[in-house]
Coordinates of C-alpha atoms in Angstrom, one line a residue:
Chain A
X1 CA 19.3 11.6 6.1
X2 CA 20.4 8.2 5.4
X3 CA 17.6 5.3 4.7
X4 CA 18.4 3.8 7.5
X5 CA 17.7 6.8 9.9
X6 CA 14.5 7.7 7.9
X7 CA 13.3 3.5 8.3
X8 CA 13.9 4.3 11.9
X9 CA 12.4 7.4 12.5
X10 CA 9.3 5.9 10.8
X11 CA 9.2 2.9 12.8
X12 CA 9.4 4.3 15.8
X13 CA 5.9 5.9 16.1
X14 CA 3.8 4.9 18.6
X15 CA 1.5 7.9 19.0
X16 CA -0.8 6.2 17.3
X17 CA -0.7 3.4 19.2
X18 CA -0.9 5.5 22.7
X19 CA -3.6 7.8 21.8
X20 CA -5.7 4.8 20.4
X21 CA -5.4 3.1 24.0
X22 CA -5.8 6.3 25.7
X23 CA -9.5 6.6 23.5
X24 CA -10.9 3.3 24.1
X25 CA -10.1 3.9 28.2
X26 CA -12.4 7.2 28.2
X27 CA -14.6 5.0 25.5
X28 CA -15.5 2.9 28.5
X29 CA -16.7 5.4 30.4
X30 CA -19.4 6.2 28.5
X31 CA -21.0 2.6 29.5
X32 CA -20.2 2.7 33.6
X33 CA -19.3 5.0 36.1
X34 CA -15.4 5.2 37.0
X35 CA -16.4 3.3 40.3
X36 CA -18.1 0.7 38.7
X37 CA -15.1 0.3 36.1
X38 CA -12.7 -0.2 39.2
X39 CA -15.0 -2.8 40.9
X40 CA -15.6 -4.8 37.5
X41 CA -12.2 -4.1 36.5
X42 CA -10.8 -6.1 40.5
X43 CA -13.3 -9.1 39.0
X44 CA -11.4 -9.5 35.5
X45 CA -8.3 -9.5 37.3
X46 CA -9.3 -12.3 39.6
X47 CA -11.1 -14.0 37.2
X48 CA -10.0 -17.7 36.0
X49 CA -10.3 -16.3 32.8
X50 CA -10.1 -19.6 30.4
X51 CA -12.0 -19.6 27.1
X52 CA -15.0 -18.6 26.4
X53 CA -14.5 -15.5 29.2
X54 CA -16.1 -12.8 27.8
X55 CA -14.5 -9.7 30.4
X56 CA -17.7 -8.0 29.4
X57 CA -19.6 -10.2 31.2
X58 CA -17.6 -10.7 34.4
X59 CA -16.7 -6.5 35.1
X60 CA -19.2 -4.6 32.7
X61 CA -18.0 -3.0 29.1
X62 CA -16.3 0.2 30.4
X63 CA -13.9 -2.3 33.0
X64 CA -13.3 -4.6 30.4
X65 CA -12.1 -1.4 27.2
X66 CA -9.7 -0.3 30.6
X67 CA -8.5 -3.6 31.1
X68 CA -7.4 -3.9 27.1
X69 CA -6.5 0.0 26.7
X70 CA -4.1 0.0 30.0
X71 CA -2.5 -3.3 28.6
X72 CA -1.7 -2.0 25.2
X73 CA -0.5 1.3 26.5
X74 CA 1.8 -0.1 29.5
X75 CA 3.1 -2.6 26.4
X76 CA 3.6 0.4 24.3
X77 CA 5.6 2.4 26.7
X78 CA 7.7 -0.3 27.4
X79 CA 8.3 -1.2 24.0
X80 CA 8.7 3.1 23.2
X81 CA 10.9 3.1 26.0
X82 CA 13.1 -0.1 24.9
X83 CA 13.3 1.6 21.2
X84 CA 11.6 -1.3 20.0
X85 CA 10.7 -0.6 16.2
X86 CA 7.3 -0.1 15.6
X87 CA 7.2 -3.1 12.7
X88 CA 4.3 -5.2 10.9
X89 CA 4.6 -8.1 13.6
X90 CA 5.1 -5.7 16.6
X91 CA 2.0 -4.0 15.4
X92 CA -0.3 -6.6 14.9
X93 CA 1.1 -8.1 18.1
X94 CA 0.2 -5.3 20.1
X95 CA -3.5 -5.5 18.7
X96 CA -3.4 -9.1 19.2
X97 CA -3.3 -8.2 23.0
X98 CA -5.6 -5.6 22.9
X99 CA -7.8 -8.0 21.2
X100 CA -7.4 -10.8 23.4
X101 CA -7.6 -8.6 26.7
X102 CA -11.4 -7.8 25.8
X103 CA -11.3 -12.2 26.8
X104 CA -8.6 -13.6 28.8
X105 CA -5.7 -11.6 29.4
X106 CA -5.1 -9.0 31.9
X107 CA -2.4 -7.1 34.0
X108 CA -2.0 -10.1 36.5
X109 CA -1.7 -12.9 33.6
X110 CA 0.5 -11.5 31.5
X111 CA 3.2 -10.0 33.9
X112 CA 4.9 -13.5 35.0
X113 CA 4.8 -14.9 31.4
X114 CA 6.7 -11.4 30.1
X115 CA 9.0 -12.3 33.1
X116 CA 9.7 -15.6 32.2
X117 CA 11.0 -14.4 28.4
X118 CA 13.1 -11.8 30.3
X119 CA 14.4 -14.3 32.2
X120 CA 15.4 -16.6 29.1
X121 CA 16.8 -13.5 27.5
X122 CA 19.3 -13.5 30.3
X123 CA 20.0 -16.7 30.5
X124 CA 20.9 -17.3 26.8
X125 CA 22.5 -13.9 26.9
X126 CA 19.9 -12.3 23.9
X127 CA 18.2 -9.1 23.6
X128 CA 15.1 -8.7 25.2
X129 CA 14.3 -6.9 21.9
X130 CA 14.6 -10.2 19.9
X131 CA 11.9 -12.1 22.0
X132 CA 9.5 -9.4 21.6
X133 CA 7.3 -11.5 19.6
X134 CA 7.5 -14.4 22.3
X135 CA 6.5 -12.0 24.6
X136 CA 3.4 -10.4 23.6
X137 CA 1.8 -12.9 21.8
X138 CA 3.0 -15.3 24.7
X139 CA 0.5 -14.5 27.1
X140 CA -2.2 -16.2 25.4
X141 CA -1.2 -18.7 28.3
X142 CA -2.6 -15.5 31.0
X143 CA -5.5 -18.1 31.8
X144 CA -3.4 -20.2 33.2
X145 CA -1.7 -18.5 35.0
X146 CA -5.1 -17.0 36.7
X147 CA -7.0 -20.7 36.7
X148 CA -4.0 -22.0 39.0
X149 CA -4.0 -18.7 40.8
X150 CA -8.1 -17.9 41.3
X151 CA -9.8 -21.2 39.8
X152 CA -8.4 -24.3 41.9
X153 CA -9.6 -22.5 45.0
X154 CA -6.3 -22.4 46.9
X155 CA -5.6 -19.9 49.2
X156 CA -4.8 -16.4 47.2
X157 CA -0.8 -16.8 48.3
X158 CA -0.2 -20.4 48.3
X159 CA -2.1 -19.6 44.7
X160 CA -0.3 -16.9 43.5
X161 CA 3.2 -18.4 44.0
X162 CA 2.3 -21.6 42.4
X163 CA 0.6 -19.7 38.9
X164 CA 3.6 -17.4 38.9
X165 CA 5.8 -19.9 38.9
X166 CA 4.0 -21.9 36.3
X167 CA 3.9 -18.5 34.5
X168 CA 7.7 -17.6 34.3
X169 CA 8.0 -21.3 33.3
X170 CA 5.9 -21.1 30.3
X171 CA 8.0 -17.9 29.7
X172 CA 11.3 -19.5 29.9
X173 CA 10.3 -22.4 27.5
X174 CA 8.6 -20.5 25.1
X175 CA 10.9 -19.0 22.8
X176 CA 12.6 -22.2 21.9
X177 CA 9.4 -24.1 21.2
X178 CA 8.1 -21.2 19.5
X179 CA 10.6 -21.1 16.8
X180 CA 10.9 -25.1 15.9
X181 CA 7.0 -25.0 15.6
X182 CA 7.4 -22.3 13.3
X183 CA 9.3 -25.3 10.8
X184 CA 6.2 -27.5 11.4
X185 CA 3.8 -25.3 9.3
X186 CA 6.3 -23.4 7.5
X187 CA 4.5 -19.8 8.4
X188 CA 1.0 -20.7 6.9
X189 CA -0.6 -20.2 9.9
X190 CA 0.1 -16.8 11.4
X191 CA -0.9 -17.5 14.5
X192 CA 2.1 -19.6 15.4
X193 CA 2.5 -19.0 19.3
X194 CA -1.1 -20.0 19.2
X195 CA 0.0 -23.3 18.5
X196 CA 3.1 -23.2 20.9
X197 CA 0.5 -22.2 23.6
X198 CA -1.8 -24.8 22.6
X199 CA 1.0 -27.6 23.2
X200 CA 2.1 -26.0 26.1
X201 CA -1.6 -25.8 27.3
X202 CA -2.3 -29.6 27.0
X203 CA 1.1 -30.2 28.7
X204 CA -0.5 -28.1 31.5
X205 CA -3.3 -29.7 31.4
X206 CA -2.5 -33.2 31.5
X207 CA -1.0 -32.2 34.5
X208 CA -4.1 -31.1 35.9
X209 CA -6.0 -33.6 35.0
X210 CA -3.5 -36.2 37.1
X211 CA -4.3 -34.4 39.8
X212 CA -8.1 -34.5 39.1
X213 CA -7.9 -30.9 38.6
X214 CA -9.0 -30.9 35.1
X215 CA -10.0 -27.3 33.2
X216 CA -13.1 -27.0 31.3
X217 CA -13.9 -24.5 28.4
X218 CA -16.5 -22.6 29.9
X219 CA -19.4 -20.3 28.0
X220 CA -19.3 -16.7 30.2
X221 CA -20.7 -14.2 27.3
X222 CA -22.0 -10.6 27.6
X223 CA -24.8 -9.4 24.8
X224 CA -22.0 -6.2 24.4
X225 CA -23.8 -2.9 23.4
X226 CA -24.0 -3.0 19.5
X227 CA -24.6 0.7 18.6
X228 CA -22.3 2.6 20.5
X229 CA -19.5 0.0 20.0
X230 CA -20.3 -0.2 16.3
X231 CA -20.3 3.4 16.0
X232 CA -16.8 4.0 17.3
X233 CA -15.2 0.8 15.4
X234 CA -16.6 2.6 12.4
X235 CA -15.2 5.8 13.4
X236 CA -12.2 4.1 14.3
X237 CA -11.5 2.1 10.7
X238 CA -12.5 5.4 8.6
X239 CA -10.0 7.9 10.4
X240 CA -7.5 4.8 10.0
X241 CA -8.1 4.4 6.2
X242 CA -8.4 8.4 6.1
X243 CA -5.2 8.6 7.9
X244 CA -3.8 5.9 5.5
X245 CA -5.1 7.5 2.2
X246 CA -3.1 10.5 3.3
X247 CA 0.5 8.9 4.2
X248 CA -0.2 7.0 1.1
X249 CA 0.4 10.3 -1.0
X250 CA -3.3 10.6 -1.3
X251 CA -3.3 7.1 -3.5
X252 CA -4.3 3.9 -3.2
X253 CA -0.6 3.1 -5.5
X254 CA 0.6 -0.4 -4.2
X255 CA -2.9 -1.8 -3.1
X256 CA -2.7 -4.3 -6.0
X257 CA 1.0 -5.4 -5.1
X258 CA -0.4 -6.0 -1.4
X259 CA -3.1 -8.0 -2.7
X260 CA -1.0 -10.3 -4.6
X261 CA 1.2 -11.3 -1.5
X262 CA 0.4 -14.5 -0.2
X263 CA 0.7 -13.3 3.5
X264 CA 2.9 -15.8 4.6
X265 CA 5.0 -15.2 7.2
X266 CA 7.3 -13.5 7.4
X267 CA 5.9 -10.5 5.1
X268 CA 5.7 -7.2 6.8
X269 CA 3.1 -5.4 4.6
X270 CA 4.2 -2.2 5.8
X271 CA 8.2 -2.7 4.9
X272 CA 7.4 -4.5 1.7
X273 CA 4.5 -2.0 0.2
X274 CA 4.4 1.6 2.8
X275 CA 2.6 2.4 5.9
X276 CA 0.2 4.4 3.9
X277 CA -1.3 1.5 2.4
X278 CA -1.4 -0.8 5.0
X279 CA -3.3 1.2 7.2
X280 CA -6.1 1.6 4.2
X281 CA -5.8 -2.4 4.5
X282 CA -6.7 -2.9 8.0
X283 CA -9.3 -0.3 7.6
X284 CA -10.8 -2.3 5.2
X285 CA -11.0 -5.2 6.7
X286 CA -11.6 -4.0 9.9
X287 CA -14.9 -2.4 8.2
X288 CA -16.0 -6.0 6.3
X289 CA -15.9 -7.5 9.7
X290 CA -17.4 -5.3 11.8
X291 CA -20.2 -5.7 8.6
X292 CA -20.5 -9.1 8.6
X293 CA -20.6 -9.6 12.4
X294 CA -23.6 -6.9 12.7
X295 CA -25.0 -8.6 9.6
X296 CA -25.0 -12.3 11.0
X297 CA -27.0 -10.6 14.4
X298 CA -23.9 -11.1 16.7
X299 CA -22.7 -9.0 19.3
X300 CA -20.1 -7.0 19.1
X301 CA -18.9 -8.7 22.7
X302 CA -15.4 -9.1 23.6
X303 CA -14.4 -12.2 22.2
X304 CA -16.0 -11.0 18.9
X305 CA -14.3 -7.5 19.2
X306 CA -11.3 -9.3 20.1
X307 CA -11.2 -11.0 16.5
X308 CA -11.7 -8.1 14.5
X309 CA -9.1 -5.9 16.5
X310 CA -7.0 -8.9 15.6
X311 CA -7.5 -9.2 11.9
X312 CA -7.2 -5.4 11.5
X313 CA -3.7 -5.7 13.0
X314 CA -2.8 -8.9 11.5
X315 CA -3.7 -6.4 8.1
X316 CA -0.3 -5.5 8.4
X317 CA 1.3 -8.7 9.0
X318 CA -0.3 -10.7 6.1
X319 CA -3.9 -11.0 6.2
X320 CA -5.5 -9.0 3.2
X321 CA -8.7 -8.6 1.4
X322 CA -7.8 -11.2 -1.0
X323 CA -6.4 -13.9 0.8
X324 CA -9.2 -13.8 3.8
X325 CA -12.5 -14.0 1.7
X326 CA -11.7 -17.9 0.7
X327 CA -11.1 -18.2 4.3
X328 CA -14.6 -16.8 5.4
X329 CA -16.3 -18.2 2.6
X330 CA -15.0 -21.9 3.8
X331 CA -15.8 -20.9 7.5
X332 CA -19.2 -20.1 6.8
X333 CA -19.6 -23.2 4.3
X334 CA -19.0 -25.5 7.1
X335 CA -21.1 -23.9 9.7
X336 CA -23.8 -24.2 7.0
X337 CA -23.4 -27.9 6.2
X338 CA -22.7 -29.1 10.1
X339 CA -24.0 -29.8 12.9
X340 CA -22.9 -26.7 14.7
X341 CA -24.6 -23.9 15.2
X342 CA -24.2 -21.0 13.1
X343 CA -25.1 -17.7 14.4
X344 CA -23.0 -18.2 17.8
X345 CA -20.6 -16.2 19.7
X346 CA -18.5 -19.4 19.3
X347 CA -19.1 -19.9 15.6
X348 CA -18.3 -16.0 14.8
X349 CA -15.0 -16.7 16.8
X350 CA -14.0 -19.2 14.9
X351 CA -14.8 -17.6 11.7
X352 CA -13.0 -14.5 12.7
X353 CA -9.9 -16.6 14.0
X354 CA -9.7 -18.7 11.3
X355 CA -7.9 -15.8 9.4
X356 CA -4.7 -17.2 10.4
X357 CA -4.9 -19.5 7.6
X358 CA -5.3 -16.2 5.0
X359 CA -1.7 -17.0 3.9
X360 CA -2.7 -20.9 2.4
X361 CA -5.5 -19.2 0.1
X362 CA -2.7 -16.7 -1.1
X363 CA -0.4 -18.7 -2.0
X364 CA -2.5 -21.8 -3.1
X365 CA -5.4 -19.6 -4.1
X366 CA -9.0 -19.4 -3.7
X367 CA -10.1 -23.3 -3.4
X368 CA -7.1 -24.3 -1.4
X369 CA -8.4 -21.5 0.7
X370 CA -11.6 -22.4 1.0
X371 CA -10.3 -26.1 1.8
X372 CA -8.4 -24.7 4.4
X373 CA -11.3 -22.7 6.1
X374 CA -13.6 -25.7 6.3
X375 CA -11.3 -27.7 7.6
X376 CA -10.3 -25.0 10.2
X377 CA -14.1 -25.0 11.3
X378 CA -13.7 -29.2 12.3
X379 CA -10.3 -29.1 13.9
X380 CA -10.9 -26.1 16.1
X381 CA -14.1 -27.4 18.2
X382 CA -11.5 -31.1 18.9
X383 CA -9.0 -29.1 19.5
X384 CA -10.3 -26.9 22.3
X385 CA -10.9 -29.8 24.5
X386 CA -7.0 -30.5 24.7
X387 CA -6.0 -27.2 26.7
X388 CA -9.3 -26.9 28.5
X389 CA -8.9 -22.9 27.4
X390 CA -6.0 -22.1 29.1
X391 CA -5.0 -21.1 25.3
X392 CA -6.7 -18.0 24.5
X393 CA -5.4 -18.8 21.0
X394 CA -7.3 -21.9 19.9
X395 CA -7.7 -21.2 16.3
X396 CA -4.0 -20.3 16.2
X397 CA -3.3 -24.0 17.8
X398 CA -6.1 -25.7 15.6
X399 CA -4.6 -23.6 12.8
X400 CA -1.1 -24.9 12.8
X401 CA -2.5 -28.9 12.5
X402 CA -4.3 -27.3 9.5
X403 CA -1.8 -25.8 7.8
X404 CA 1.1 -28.4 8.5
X405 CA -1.4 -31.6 6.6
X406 CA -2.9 -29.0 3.9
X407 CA 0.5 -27.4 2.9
X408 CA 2.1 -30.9 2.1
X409 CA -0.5 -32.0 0.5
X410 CA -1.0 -28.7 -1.9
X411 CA 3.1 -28.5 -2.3
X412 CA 2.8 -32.4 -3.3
X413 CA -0.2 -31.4 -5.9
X414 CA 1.3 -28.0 -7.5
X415 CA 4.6 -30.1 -7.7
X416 CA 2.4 -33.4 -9.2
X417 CA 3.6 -34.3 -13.1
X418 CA 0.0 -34.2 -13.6
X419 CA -0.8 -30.5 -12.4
X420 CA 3.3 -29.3 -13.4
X421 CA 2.3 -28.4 -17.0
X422 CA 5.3 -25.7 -17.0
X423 CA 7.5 -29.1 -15.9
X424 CA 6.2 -31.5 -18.4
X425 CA 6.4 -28.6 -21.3
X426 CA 10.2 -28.0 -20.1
X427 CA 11.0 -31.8 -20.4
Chain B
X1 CA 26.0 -19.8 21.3
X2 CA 29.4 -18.3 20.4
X3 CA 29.1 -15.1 18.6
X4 CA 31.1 -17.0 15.9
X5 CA 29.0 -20.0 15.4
X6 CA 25.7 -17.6 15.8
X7 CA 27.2 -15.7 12.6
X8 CA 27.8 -19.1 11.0
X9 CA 24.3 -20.4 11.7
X10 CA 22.9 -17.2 9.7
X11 CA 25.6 -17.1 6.8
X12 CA 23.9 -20.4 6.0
X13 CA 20.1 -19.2 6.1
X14 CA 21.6 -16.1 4.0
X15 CA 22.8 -18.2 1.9
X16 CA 19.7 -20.8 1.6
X17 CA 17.9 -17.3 1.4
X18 CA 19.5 -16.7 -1.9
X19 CA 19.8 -20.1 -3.4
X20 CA 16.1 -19.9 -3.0
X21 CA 15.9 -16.7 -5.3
X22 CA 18.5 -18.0 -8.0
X23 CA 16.8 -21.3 -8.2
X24 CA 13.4 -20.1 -8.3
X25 CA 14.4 -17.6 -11.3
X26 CA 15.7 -20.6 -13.0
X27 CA 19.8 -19.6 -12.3
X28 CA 22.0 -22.7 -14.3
X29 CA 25.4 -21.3 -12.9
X30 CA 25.5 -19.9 -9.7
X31 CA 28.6 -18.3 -7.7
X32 CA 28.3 -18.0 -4.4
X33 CA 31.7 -16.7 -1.9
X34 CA 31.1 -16.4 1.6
X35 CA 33.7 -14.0 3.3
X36 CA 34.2 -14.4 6.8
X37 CA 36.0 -11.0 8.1
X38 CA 36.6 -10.5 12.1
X39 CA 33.8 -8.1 12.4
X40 CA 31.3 -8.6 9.3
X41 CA 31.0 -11.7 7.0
X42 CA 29.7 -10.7 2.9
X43 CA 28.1 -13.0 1.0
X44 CA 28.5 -12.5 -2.8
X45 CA 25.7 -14.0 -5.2
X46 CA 26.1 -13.4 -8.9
X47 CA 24.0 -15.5 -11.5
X48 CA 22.8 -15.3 -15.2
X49 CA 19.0 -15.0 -14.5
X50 CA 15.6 -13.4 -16.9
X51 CA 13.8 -10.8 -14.8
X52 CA 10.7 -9.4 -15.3
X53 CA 10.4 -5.5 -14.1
X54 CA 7.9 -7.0 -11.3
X55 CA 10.5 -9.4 -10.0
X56 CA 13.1 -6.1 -10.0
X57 CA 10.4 -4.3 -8.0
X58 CA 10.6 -6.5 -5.3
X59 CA 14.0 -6.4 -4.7
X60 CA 13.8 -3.1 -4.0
X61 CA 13.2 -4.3 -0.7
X62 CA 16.7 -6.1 -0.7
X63 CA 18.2 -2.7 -1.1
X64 CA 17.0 -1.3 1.5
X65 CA 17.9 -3.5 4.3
X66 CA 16.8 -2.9 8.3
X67 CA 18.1 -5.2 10.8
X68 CA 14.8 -6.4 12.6
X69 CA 15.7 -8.1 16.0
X70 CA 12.2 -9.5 16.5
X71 CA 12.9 -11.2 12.9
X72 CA 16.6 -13.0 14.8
X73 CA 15.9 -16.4 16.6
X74 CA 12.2 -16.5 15.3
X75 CA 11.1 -15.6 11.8
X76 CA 14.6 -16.1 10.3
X77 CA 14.2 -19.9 10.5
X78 CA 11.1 -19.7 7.7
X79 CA 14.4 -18.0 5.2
X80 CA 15.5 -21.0 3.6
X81 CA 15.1 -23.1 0.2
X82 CA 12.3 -25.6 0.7
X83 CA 9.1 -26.6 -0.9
X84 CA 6.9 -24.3 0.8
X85 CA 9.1 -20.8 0.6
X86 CA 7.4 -17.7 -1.1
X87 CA 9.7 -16.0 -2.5
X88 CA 8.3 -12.0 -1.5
X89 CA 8.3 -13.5 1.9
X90 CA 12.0 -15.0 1.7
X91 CA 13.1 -11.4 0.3
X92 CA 11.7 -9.6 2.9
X93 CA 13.2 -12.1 5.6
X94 CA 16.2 -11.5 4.2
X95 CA 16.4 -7.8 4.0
X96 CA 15.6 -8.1 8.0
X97 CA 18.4 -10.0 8.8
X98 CA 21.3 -8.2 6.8
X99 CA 22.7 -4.7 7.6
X100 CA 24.0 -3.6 4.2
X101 CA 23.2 -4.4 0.7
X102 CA 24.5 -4.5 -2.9
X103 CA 22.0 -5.3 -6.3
X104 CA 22.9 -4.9 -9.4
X105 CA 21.2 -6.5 -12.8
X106 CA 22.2 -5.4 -15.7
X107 CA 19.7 -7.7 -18.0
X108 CA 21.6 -10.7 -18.0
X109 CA 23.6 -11.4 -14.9
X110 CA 22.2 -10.7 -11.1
X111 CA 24.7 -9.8 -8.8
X112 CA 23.8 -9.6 -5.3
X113 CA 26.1 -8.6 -2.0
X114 CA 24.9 -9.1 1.4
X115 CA 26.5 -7.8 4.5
X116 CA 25.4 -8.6 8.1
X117 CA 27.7 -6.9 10.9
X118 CA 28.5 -9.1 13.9

């Protein structure tokens, strides 16, 4: 078989994918009744759903794992059936969703948006394949799709027609703007549609806000159920790093050439290194989250969940053990030093989120890192107040102003006569 | 975009791919020949260059090339020579935007042929 076959017959299994969304939708059933998950499951779907929405609290725990399971399945079959491969960004965009559908996106949300890129596709005469990226990480804009459609209290069709529209827009715009913002921070934050949404979102509203229809972040956050949830993440990242261990030839070989990539993007983990080892990545880190989170007294909610499913898939697509820790430890040094507080749903958000920046302490190393975390912590509560959380991906915005003034100034630094000693020796 | 001038657009970023790599390995002569043909273009790379058996590990990845189409008109703008590259990150961009490849080093002089199919 040639390599290329063998590349593709890898990359093009989703089983994993499929049965993992299949086990969190029975998962919910262990919290509520399959009546109960229906009715809470009609209230995330016509929820306004801007930032902080925690699903859990608006349709109960069991509607809220069927919400995010039947997302990431219905995206997998499409993707399956499109012969989309199964690569580092794909993956970590399709737990990205699942992530992000425990707080803000849903079925209704997300359809127009994935429209709109279709639509562009057509128009420009490219693959839909090629815009997968755009697409699934795109509807971090679902909210507002659903404010226009469920929050400005318009009737439901005169709404509907309007946040469709506005949906397919922002689907139709965002590819182009997606890839020039990728030049502005050069792939330091990996979050980069975060900050295309978050531009998009102020666009939309300042728009509101002419009208006097301004959005405001809103605080709607369940206490989650800590035990059982905990017990099946754990379960969860130990049959993944099991399951890793094994395609990894029973070795952890390559673990230290992972950990010495700085994660920017692009750097698919599992082209570069082997599946194998990347899924023992994500386990791990999936693991020291899920720690820290139970540590710090939070709840394993749904924006919380939604930032460790996040970072585990992201554990393929450059976030590692290395090039993280700098981040949380500057995360956590800010929330100690200001004026927020510190053991908040919002403040284990951030310090989740602010992962994106993994790939600044991996190439500029541990301080730089550390730098970049703090930092992250001050921009992302200013920040918010621009979209009014119709971007679900505010650290990813926040992010990409943090990485495009710190990169500059590290490049301008590691480049400096004074720092150059390799330079000045070569002189 | 013409098919043409899309093929144009990304025998430059191949190219600023691999100036990146020469550069960054310290290369003082570099050929480069760009070979337009009416269904493939190959870009030829050959340079005098010191690597290290880590630096011949990694492009391992360049010899096994796979044609991403989520990596075309997104990631493939971050392949380039500037200040900020990374230079794993610049390989495996490249290897995802190529069809076919060619490395050879034989301790002095780096050779490298790309091929990307229209």
């Amino acid at each position: 078989m040639s390599t290329e076959k063998i590349y593709v017959k890898n990359h093009y299994r989703y089983e994993f994918i499929i049965v993992f969304s299949i086990a969190v939708i029975l998962f919910g059933l262990i919290f509520d009744s399959p009546k109960e998950i229906i009715e809470g499951y009609y209230r995330i779907l016509t929820s306004p759903s801007q930032l902080l929405t925690d699903y859990m609290a608006v349709g109960g725990i069991g509607a809220t794992f069927f919400n995010a399971g039947i997302l990431m399945l219905l995206a997998a079959i499409v993707l399956w059936k499109r012969k989309q491969l199964l690569t580092g960004p794909i993956i970590a965009a399709l737990f990205a969703l699942f992530g992000f559908s425990l707080f803000g996106k849903n079925l209704f949300n997300t359809i127009p948006i994935t429209m709109g890129v279709y639509i562009y596709g057509k128009i420009e005469g490219i693959e839909f394949n090629t815009l997968t990226i755009n697409s699934l990480f795109g509807t971090a804009l679902g909210p507002a799709v659903s404010y226009i459609c469920f929050g400005l209290g318009l009737p439901f069709y005169q709404g509907f027609f309007i946040s469709y529209g506005v949906g397919i827009l922002i689907g139709l715009v965002l590819p182009p703007l997606s890839k020039s913002f990728l030049k502005f921070h050069q792939g330091y934050t990996l979050y980069n549609l975060g900050f295309t949404c978050g531009i998009i979102g102020l666009f939309i509203q300042g728009v509101l806000k002419s009208f006097s229809l301004e959005v405001s972040n809103i605080r709607l956050i369940s206490p989650g159920d800590n035990l059982k949830i905990a017990v099946f993440m754990y379960a969860f990242f130990i049959f993944s790093f099991v399951g890793g261990y094994f395609l990894n030839g029973k070795s952890f070989s390559n673990f230290k050439n992972l950990l010495s990539n700085s994660g920017r993007a692009p750097s698919d983990f599992g082209h570069i290194y082997g599946r194998g080892i990347c899924l023992i990545n994500m386990a791990l880190l999936g693991i020291i989250y899920t720690t820290f989170v139970l540590y710090m007294g939070q709840p394993l909610n749904g924006p919380i969940l939604g930032g460790i499913f996040t970072i585990f898939g992201f554990g393929i697509f450059g976030k590692h053990l290395k090039n993280v820790i700098p981040i949380l430890i500057g995360t956590v040094l800010a929330y100690a030093l200001n004026i927020y507080e510190p053991k908040s749903v919002p403040a284990m958000v951030t310090v989740l989120f602010a992962t994106n920046l993994a790939p600044i302490a991996g190439e500029y190393g541990m301080f730089a890192g550390i730098v970049a975390g703090f930092a992250q912590v001050s921009i992302v509560s200013v920040v918010g107040l621009l979209h009014g959380g119709l971007n679900l991906y505010n650290n990813g915005f926040s992010g990409g102003f943090v990485a495009a003034t710190l990169v500059p100034i590290y490049n301008a630094i590691r480049e400096s006569r004074f720092f150059n000693m390799r330079r000045d020796k070569d002189d | 975009m013409t098919k043409l001038k899309n093929e144009q657009k990304y025998t430059k970023i191949i190219t600023g791919g691999l100036m990146y790599y020469y550069f960054n390995k310290g290369v003082e002569n570099l050929n480069i020949n760009i070979d337009i043909k009416p269904d493939y273009i190959v870009i030829n790379a050959g340079g005098r260059v010191k690597l290290s058996s880590s630096d011949l590990s990694k492009l391992e990845i360049l010899k096994n090339p796979m044609r991403l189409p989520e990596f075309e008109n997104y990631y493939d703008v971050l392949i380039d020579y500037n200040d900020s590259s990374n230079e794993i990150s610049n390989i495996d961009g490249l290897s995802s935007i190529i069809d076919a490849s060619e490395v050879d080093y034989d301790g002095e002089f780096l050779s490298i042929k790309l091929r990307r199919n229209f």
